[in-house]
XYZ file of C-alpha atoms in Angstrom:
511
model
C 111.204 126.669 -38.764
C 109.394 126.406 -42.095
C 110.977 124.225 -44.915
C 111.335 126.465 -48.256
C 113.128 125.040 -51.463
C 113.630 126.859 -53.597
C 116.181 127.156 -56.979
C 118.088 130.288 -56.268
C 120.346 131.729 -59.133
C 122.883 133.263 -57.702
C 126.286 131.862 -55.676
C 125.827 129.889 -52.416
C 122.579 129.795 -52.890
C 121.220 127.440 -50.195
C 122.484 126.140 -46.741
C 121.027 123.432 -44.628
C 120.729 123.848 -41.202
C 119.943 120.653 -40.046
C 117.190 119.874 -41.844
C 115.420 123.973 -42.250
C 116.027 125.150 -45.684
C 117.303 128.931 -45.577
C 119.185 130.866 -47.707
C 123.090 131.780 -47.267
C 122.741 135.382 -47.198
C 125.922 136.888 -47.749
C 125.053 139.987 -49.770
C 123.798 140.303 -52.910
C 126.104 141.407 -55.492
C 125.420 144.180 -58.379
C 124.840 141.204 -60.342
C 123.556 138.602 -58.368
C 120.794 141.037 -57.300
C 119.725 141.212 -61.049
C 118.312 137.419 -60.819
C 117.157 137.630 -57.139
C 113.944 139.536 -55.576
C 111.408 138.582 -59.310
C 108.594 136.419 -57.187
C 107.317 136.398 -53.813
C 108.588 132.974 -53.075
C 111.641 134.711 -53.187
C 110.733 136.986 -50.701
C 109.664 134.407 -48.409
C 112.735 132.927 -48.703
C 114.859 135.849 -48.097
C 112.262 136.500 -44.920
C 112.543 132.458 -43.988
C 116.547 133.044 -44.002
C 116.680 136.486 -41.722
C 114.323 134.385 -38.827
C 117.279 131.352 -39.632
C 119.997 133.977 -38.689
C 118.145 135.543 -35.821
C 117.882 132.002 -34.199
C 121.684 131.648 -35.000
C 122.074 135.124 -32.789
C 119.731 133.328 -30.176
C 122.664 132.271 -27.270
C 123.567 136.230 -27.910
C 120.354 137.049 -26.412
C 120.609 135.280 -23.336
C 124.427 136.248 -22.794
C 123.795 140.465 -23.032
C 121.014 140.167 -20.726
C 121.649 137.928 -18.210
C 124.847 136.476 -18.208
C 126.370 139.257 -15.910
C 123.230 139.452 -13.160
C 123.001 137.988 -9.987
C 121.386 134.825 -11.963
C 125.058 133.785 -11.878
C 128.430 134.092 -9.793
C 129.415 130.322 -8.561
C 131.785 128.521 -10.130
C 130.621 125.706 -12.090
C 130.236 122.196 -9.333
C 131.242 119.755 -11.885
C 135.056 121.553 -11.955
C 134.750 122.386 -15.442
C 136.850 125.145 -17.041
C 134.888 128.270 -16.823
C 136.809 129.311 -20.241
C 136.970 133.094 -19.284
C 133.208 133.274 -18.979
C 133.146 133.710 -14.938
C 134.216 137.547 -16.240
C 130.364 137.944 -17.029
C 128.862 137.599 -13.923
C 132.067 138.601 -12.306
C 132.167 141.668 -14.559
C 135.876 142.154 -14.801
C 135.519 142.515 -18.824
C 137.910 144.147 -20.260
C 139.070 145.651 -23.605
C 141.432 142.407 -23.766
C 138.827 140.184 -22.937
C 135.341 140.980 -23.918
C 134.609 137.723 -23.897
C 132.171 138.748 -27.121
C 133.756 140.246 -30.388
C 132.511 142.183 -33.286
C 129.091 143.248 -31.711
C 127.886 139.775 -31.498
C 127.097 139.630 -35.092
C 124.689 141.858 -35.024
C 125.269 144.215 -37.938
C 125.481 141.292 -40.201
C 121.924 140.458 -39.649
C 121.562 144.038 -39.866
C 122.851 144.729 -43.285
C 120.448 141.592 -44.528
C 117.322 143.560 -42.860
C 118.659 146.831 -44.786
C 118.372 145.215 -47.475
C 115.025 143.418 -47.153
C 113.315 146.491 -46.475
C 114.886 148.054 -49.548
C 113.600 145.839 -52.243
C 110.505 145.265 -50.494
C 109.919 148.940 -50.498
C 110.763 149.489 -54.540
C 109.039 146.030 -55.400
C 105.567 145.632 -57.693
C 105.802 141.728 -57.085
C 104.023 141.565 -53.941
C 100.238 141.952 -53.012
C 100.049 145.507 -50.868
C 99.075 143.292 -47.795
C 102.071 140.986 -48.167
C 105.009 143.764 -48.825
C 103.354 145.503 -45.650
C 103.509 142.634 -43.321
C 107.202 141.789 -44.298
C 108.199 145.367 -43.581
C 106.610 144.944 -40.650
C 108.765 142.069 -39.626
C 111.767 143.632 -40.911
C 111.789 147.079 -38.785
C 110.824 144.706 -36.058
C 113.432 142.411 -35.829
C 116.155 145.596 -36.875
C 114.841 147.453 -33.589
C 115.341 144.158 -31.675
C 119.080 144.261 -32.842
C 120.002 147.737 -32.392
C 118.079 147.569 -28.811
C 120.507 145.032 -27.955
C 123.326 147.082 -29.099
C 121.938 150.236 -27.941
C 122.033 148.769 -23.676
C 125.074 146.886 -24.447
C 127.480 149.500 -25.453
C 125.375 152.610 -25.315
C 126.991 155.117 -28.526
C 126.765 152.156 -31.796
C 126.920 152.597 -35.081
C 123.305 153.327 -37.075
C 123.539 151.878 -40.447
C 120.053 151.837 -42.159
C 121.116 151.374 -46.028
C 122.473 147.953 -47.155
C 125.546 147.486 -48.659
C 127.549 145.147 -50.560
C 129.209 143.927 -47.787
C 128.864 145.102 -44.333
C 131.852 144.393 -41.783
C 131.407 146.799 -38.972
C 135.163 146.446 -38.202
C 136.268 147.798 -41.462
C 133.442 150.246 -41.491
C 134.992 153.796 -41.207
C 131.967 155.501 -39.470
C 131.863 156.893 -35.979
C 129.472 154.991 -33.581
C 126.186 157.688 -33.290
C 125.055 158.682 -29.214
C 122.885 156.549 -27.337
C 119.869 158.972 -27.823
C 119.919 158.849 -31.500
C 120.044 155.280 -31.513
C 116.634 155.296 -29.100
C 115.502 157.668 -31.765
C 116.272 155.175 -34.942
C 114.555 152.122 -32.487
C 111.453 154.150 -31.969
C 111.339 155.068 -35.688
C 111.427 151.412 -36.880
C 109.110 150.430 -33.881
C 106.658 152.771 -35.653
C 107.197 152.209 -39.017
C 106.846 148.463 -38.203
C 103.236 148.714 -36.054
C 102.494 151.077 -39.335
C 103.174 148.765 -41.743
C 101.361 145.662 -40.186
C 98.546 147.774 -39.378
C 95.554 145.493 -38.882
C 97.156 143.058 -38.925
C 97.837 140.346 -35.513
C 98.280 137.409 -37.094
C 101.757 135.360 -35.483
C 102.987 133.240 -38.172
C 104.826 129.556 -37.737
C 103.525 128.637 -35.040
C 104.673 131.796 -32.519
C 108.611 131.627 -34.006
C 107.492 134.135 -36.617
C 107.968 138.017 -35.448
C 104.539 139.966 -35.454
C 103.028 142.721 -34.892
C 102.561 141.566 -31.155
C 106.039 141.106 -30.902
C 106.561 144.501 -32.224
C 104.013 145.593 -29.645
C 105.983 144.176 -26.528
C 109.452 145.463 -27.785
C 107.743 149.149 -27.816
C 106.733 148.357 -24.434
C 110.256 146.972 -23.658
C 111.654 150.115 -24.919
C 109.623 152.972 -23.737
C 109.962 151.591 -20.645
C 113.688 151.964 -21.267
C 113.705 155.182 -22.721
C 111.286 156.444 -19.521
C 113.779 155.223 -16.801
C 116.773 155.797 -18.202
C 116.610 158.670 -20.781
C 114.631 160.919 -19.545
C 110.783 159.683 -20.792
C 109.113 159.647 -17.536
C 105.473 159.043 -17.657
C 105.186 159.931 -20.975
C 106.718 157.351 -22.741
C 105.395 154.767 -19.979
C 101.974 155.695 -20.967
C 103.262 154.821 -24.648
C 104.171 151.060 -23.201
C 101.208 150.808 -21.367
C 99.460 151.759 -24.722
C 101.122 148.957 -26.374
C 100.384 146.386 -23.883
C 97.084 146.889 -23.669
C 96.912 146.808 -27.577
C 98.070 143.039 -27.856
C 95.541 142.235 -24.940
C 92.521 143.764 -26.800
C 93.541 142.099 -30.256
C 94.891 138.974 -29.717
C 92.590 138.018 -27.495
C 93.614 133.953 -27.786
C 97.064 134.926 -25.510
C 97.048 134.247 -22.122
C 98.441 132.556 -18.877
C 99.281 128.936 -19.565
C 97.747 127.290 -16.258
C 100.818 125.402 -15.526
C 104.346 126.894 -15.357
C 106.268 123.995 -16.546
C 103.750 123.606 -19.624
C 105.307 127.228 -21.119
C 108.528 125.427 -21.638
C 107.315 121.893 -22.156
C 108.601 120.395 -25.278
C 105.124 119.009 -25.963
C 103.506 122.849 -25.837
C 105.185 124.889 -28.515
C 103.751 127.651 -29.607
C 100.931 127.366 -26.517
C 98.880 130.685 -25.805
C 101.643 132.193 -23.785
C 103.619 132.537 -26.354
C 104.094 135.718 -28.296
C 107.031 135.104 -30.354
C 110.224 132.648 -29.463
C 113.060 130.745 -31.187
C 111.863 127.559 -32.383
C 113.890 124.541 -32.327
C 113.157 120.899 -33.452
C 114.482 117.266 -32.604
C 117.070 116.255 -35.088
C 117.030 119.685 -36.642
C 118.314 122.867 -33.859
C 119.361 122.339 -30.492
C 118.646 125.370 -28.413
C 120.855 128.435 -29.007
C 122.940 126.028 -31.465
C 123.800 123.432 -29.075
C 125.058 126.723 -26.203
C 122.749 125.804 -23.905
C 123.985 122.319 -22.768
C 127.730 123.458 -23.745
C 127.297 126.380 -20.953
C 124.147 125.388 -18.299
C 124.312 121.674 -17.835
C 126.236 119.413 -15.438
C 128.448 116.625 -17.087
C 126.161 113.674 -16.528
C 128.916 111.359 -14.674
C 129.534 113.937 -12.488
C 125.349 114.630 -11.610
C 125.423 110.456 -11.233
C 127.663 111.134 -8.093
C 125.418 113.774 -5.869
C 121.906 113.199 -4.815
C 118.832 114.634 -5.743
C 116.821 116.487 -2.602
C 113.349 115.176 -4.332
C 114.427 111.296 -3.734
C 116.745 111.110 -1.512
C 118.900 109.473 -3.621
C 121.196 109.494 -5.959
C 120.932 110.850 -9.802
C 119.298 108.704 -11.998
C 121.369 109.746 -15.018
C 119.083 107.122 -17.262
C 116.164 109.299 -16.440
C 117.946 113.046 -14.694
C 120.148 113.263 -18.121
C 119.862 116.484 -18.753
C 123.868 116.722 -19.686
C 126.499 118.695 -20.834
C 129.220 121.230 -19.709
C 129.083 124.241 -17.200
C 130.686 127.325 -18.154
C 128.436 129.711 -15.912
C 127.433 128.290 -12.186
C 124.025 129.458 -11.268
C 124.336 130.786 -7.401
C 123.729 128.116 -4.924
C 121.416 130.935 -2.778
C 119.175 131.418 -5.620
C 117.497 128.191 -4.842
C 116.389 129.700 -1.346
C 115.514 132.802 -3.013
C 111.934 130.887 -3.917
C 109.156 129.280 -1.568
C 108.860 125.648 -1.488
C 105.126 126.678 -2.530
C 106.144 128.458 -6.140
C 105.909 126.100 -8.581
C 108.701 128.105 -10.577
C 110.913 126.968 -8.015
C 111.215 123.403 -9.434
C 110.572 124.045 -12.685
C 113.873 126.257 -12.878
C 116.042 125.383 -10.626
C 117.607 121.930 -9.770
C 119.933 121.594 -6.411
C 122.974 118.612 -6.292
C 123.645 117.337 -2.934
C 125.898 115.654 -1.357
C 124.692 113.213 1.487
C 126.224 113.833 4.733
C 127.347 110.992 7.712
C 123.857 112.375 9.417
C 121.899 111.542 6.049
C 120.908 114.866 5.870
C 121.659 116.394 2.586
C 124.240 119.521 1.591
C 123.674 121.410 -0.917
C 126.651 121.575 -3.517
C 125.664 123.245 -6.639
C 122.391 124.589 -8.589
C 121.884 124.034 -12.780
C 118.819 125.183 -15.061
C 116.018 123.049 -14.922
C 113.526 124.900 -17.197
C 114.151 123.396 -20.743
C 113.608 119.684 -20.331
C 114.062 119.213 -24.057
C 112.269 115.981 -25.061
C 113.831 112.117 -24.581
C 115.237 110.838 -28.291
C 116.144 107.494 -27.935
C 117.291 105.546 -25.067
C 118.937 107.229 -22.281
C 119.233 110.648 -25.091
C 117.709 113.888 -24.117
C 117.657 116.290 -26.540
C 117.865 119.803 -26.019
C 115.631 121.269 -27.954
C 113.408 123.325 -26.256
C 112.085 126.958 -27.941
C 113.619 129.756 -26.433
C 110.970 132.186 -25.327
C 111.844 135.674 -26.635
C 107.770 137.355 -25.355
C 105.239 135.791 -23.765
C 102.260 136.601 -21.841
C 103.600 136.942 -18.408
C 106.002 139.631 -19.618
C 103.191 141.535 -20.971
C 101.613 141.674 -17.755
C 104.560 142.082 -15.579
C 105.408 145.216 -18.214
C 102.142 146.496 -17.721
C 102.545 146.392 -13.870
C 105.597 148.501 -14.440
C 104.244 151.117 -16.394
C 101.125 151.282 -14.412
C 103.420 152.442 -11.254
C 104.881 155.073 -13.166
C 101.814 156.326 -13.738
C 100.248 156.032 -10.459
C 98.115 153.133 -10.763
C 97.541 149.888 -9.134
C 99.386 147.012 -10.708
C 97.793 144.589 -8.405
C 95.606 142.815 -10.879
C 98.542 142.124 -12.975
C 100.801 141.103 -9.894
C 98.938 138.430 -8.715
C 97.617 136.622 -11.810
C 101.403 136.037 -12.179
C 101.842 135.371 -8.184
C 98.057 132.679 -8.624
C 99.795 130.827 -11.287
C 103.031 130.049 -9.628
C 101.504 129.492 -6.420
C 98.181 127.190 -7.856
C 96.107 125.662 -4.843
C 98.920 127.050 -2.920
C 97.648 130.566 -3.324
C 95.968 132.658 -0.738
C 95.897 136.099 -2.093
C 95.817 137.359 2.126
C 99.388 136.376 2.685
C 100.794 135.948 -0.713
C 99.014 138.620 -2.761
C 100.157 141.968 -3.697
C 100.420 144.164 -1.579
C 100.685 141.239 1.537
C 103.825 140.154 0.736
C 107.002 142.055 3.049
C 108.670 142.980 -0.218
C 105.458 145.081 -1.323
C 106.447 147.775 0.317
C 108.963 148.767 -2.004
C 107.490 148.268 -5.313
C 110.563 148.172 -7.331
C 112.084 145.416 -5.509
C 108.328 143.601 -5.532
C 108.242 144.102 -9.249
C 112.410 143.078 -9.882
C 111.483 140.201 -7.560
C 108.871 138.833 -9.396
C 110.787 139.353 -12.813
C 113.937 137.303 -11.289
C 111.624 134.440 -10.355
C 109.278 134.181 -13.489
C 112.322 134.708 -16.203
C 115.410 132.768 -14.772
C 117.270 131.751 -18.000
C 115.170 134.290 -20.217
C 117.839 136.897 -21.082
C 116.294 139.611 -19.321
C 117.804 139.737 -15.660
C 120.446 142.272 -16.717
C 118.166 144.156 -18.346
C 115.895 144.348 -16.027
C 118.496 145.798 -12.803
C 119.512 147.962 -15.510
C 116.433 149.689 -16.626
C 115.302 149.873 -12.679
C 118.169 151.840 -11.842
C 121.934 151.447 -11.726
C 121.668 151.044 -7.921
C 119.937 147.614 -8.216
C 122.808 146.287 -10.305
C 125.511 147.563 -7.694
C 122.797 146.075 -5.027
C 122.403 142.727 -6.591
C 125.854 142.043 -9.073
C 129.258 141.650 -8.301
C 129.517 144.708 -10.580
C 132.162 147.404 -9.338
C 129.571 149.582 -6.807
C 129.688 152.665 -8.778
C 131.459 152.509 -11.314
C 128.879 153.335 -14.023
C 130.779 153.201 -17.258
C 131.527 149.492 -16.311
C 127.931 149.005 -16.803
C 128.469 148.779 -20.262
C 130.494 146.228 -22.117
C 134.003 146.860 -23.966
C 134.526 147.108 -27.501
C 136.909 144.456 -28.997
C 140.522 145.136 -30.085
C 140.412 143.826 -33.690
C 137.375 146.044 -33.912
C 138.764 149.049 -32.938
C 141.815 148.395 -34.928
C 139.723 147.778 -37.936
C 137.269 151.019 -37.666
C 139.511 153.929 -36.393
C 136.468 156.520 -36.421
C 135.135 153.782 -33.586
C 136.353 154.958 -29.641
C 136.530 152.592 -26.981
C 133.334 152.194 -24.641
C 134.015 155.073 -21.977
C 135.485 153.191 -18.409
C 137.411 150.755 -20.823
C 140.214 153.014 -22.135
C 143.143 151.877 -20.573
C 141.239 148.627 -19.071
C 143.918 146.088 -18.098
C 143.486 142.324 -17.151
């Protein structure tokens, strides 16, 4: 993230994370306010500090939209305590155990947007073109949130005026029904592609938001809004729209040619890249150090199975990908790709343990995508960039709209079924519509997602915005039992705000 230092006059004024400068933005007082917002370095820095806090938010991502899909279910193979988080993918959350707490966070970041836009709106310090392109980050990035919020708990509070200090918990305001909360997300959607206008450029380097990424989150959320509130081919027309603006302007974005180069530490910011999280070596680990803490074996434990690619066992010097597992990936998920799909090993990693017969048995599967870069020694950093858009979602979007409105999405398909295949590609057997799953287009499509965003944050999502009958299909989520679909609202929360009401399903919720 980009280094700005700055003097700031008023109280906590700077924070280090690890080497990226941001400010500490606990609200601006009355009078702190006075002596903030009088030069556009300032602004920068206020804008520098809301993309710090959104990384901060970045494990959040991953754990509304995936953690509770079919991605996950197994307990962990090293024996580690799961720590209450096998009730994601087991979905037995509960009012007493929501295993997340004041809405992630969210509204803090929020209430720092709020009040970004605010004095960017009143403000004669900044060239027209710069105000415009930091509102256009700022509605962004508040749709993001409240899009989260919005398919997490459904009815959330809509707070679009910053105040002195926002603590949703003590906040005595009613939460506001899911459709006016689609309606606030498509007005900042539009009043962010307004404000950028012209304007495509992606700022430091791809971990800046931008009017692409405000692009793909309309698509993201008309596509919502047509499949599960009612849009129909109208608002899929609207995402296709989108889509198909990023292709014809940013015209640089693309397919990388190799699947493991989108993740590889030595390719950040490469063409597929719309907008991610960007972390550095010996300044972020990825999602804040979560990801090893949740998705990687303990590395004396990997040292005692074998790896299917040698024959032997770990390596640990070299394999040291290590940390704790507090979510086990399904052992059949490994089977659920071709030996021929290059996603399968850039993913997915099997342990095995070596039977009297030599042949190998498979004992437990852990993410293999982020490779993070070797430090020193036998050290592997984690600190890969967490893709939040990228190219292959723009096309696999596009797909999806373009069957709701009774095209062909075979063109988009198979440049994403080419590229994982390579040489091994023969668009007779493997193309779309050749493939047995083609038939039914929603699987095809849901199929294709689950193998080219493993460890994205978007599997939930995804069985979600298909239809509640994938997610009974495919989850160990209670067949259904709809209002389970959503996630509980925490205790101290409710306590706190007593206009809030309790996510319907999770009244009287017990264990």
């Amino acid at each position: 993230m980009k280094k700005t230092v700055i003097s700031l006059l008023f109280a906590a004024s700077l924070i280090s994370f690890g080497g990226c400068t941001s400010l500490d933005m606990e609200p601006v007082s009355s009078i702190t306010d006075a002596n903030y917002w009088k030069t556009p370095d300032h602004f920068e820095a206020f804008m520098n500090g809301l993309h710090t806090r959104f990384r901060e938010r970045s494990f959040n991502y991953f754990l509304l939209g995936e953690s509770r899909s079919d991605v996950f279910g197994d307990l962990p193979f090293g024996g580690e305590a799961t720590q209450g988080m096998e009730r994601l993918p087991y979905n037995t959350l509960s009012a007493e155990a929501p295993v997340v707490t004041n809405y992630v966070g969210f509204y803090e970041n929020i209430n720092q947007l709020n009040l970004m836009i605010a004095k960017t709106l009143e403000t004669d310090k900044l060239s027209e073109s710069g105000k415009n392109y930091y509102l256009g980050q700022a509605y962004g990035m508040r749709a993001f949130y409240y899009f989260h919020l919005l398919r997490t708990w459904g009815d959330v509070i809509i707070v679009t005026e910053p105040t002195g200090k926002l603590d949703v918990g003590n906040l005595a305001k009613a939460a506001s029904p899911a459709v006016e909360v689609m309606a606030q997300i498509k007005t900042d959607v539009d009043e962010s592609e307004k404000s950028f206008g012209s304007d495509y450029t992606i700022k430091g380097r791809k971990s800046f938001w931008s009017k692409a990424a405000t692009l793909m989150l309309k698509a993201e959320v008309y596509l919502w809004s047509a499949k599960q509130m009612g849009g129909g081919t109208g608002d899929a027309g609207t995402a296709k729209s989108a889509l198909t603006d990023i292709q014809q302007n940013v015209p640089e974005l693309g397919l990388m040619d190799s699947y493991k180069d989108v993740f590889a530490y030595t390719q950040k910011g490469n063409r597929e890249i719309i907008f991610a999280v960007r972390s550095e070596l010996k300044e972020y680990d990825m999602w804040g150090g979560s990801f090893s803490g949740n998705l990687l074996p303990y590395a004396a434990t990997l040292a005692t199975y074998y790896d299917a690619s040698t024959g032997e066992k770990f390596d640990i010097s070299k394999e040291n990908l290590s940390g704790l597992m507090r979510l086990g990936i399904k052992k059949t998920n490994l089977a659920r790709f071709e030996d021929k799909d290059s996603r399968k090993r850039t993913s997915l990693n099997g342990a095995y343990n070596k039977l009297e017969d030599g042949s190998l048995d498979l004992v437990g599967v852990y993410c293999y995508k982020y490779q993070g870069t070797q430090d020193a020694g036998s050290t592997r950093s984690n600190v890969d960039d967490y893709p939040i858009y990228r190219y292959a979602d723009l096309l696999l979007m596009l797909a999806e709209a373009k069957v709701m409105l009774g095209e062909n999405p075979a063109s988009e398909i198979n440049q994403i079924r080419q590229r994982a295949y390579g040489e091994n590609y023969d668009e007779k057997t493997i193309g779309f519509p050749h493939q047995a799953i083609d038939k039914d287009i929603n699987e095809a499509l849901l199929e294709e997602r689950f193998k080219e965003f493993l460890i994205e944050g978007k599997r939930w999502y995804d069985l979600r915005r298909f239809g509640n009958e994938y997610v009974f299909k495919y989850t160990l989520a209670e067949d259904g039992n709809e209002k389970k679909l959503l996630w509980p609202i925490d205790k101290t929360t409710l306590t706190n705000n007593t206009a809030l009401k309790q996510t319907p399903g999770y009244e009287t919720s017990g264990s």
